[in-house]
Tab-separated table of C-alpha atoms and ligand atoms in Angstrom:
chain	number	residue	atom	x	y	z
A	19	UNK	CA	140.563	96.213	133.669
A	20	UNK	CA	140.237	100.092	133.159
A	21	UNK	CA	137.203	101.727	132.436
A	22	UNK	CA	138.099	102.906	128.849
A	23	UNK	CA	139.332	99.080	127.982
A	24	UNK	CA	135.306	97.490	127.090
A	25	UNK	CA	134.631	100.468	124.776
A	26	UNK	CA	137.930	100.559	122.467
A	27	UNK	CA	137.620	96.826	122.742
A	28	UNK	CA	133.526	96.748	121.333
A	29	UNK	CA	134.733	99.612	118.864
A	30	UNK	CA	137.560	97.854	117.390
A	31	UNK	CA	134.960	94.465	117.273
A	32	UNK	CA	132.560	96.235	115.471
A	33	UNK	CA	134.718	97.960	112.934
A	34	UNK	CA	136.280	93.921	112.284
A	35	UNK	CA	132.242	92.949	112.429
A	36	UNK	CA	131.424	95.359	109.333
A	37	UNK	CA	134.660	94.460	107.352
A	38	UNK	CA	136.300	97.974	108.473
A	39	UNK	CA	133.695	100.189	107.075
A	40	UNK	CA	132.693	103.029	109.085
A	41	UNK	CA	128.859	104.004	109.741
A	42	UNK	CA	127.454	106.582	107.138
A	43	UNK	CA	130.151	105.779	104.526
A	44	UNK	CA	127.179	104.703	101.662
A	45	UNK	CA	126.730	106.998	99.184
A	46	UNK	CA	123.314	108.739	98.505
A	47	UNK	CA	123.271	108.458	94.671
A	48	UNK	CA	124.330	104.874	94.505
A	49	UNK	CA	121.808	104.272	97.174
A	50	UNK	CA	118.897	105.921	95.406
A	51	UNK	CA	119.693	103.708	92.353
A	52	UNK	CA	119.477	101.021	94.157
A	53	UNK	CA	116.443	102.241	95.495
A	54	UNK	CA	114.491	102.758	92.924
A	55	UNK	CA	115.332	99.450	91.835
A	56	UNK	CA	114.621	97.281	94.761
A	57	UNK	CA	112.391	98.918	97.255
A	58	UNK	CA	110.145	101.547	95.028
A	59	UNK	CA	107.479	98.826	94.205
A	60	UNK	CA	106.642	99.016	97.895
A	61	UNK	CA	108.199	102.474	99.404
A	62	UNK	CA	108.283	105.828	98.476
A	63	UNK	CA	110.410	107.881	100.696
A	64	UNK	CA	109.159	111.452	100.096
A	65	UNK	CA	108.210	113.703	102.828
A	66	UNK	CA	104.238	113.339	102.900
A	67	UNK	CA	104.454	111.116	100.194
A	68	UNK	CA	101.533	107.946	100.131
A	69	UNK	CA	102.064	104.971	101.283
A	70	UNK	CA	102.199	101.733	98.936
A	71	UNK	CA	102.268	98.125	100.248
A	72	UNK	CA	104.690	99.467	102.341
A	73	UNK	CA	105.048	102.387	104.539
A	74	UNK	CA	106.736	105.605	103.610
A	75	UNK	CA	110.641	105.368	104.404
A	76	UNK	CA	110.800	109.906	104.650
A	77	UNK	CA	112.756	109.862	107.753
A	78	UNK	CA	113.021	105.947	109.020
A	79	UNK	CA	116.265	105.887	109.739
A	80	UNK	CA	116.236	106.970	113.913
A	81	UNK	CA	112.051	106.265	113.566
A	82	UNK	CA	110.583	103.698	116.154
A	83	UNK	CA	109.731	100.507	114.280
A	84	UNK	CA	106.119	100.046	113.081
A	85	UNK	CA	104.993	103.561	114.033
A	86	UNK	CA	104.471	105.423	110.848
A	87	UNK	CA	100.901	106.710	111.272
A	88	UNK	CA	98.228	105.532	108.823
A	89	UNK	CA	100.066	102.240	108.140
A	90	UNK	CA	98.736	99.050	109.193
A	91	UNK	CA	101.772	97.074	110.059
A	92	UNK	CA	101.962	93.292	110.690
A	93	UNK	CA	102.283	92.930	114.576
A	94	UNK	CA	105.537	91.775	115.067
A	95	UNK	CA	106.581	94.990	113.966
A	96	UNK	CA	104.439	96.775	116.326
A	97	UNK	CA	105.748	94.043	118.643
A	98	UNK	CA	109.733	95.093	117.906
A	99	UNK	CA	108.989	98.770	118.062
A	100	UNK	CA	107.454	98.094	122.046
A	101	UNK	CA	110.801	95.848	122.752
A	102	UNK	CA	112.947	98.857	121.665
A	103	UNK	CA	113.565	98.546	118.036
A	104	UNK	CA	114.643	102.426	116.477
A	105	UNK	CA	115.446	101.865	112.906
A	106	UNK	CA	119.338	102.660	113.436
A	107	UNK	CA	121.735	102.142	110.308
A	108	UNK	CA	123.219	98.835	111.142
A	109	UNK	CA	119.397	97.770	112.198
A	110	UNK	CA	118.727	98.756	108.563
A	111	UNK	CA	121.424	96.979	107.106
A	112	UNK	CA	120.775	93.497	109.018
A	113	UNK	CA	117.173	93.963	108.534
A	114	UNK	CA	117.929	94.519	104.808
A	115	UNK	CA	119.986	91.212	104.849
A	116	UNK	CA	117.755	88.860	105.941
A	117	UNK	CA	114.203	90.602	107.213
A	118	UNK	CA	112.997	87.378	108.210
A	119	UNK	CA	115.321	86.431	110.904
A	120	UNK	CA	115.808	89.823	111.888
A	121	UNK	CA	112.108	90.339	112.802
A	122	UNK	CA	112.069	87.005	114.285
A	123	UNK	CA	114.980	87.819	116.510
A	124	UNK	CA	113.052	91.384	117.234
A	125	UNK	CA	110.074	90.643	117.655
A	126	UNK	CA	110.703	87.701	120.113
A	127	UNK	CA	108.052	85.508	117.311
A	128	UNK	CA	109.972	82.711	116.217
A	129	UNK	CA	107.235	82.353	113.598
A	130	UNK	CA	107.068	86.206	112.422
A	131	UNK	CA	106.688	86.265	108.681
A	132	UNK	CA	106.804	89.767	106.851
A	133	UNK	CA	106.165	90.265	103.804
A	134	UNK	CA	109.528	92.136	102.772
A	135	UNK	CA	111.034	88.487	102.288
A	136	UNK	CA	113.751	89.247	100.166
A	137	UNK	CA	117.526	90.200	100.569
A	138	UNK	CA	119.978	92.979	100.264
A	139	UNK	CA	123.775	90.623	100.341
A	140	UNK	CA	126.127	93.071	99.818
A	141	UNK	CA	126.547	95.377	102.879
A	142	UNK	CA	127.439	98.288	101.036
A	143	UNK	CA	124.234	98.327	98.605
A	144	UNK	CA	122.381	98.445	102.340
A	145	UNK	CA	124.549	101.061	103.334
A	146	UNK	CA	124.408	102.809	100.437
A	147	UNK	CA	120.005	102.982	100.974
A	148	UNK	CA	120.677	103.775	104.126
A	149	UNK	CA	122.443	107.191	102.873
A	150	UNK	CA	119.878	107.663	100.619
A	151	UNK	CA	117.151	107.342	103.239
A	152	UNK	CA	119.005	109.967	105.144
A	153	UNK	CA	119.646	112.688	102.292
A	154	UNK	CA	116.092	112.692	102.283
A	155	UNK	CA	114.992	116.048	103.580
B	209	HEC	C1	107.246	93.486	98.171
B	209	HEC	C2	107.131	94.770	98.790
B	209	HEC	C3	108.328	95.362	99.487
B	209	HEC	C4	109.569	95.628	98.952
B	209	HEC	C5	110.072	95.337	97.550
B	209	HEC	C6	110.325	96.283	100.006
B	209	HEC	N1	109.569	96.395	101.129
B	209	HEC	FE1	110.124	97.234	102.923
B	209	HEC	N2	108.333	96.760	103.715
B	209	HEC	C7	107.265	96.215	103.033
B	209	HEC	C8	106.124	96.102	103.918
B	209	HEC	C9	104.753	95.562	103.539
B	209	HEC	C10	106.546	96.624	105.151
B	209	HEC	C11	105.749	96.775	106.417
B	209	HEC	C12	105.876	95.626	107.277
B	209	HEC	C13	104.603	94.917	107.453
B	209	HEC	O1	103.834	95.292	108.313
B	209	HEC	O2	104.398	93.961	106.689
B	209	HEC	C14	107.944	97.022	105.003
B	209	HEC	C15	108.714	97.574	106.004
B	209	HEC	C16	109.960	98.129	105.846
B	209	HEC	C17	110.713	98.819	106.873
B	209	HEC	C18	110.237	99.071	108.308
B	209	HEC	C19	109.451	100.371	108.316
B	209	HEC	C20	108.885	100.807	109.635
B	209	HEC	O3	108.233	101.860	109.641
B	209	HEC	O4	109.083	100.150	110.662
B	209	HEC	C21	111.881	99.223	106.299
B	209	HEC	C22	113.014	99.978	106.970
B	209	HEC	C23	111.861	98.772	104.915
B	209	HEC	N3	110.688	98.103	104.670
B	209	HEC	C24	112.868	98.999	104.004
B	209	HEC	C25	112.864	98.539	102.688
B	209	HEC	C26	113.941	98.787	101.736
B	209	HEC	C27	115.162	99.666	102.008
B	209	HEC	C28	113.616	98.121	100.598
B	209	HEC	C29	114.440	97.980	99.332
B	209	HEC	C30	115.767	97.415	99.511
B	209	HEC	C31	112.320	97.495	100.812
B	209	HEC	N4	111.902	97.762	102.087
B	209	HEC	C32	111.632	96.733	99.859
B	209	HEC	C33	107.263	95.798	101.725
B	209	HEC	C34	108.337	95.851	100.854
């Protein structure tokens, strides 16, 4: 099989895998909405901004999981950081869809239990905070 073959291939899988939506296609606005609805009563996401129950998101998408400094994360996170996990978009997105099994699946602890246990269904709304999280400047 030529060389170029495995890459078109994975492409074209992952654009059927995400229902034909590209990567960065949320939009910010819709995404800070969403935001401020679902994830402010644990995150602010302000450059220097305090933490809450959760860390500050400033700058998480691309960040090394469980690394913010000055937040005392559960350990699986630590644990998925030191396996390799950087907080990419479609990390985000499946994280955002079901945290549980996603850290589970991350953190190699098939008992991990953080305390973000809720869901984000629609892929787009995820998308859309991911946009959000990355107008953040
Ligand atoms: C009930 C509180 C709560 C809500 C609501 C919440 N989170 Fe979290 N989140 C946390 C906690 C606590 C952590 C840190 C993990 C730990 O150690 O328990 C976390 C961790 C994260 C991380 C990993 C950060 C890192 O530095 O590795 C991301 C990304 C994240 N949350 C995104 C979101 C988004 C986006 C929303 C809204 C859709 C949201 N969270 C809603 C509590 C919450």
């Amino acid at each position: 099989m030529p060389r170029f073959v495995l890459p078109v291939l994975m492409s074209a899988l992952m654009v059927m895998a995400t229902g034909g939506r590209a990567l960065g296609d949320g939009d910010p606005e819709v995404g800070r909405n969403i935001f401020d609805r679902k994830c402010k009563s644990c995150h602010i996401a302000e450059k220097d901004g305090p933490k809450r129950r959760g860390p500050n998101l400033f700058g998480v998408v691309d960040r090394k999981a469980g690394t913010l400094e000055g937040f005392k994360y559960e350990e699986d996170y630590v644990v998925a950081g030191k396996n390799g996990l950087i907080w990419s978009e479609n990390d985000i997105v499946a994280y955002l869809n079901n945290p549980k099994a996603f850290l589970r699946e991350k953190s190699g602890n098939p008992k991990a239990r953080p305390r973000m246990a809720f869901r984000i269904a629609f892929e787009q709304d995820a998308r859309a905070i991911v946009a959000y999280l990355r107008s953040q400047k």
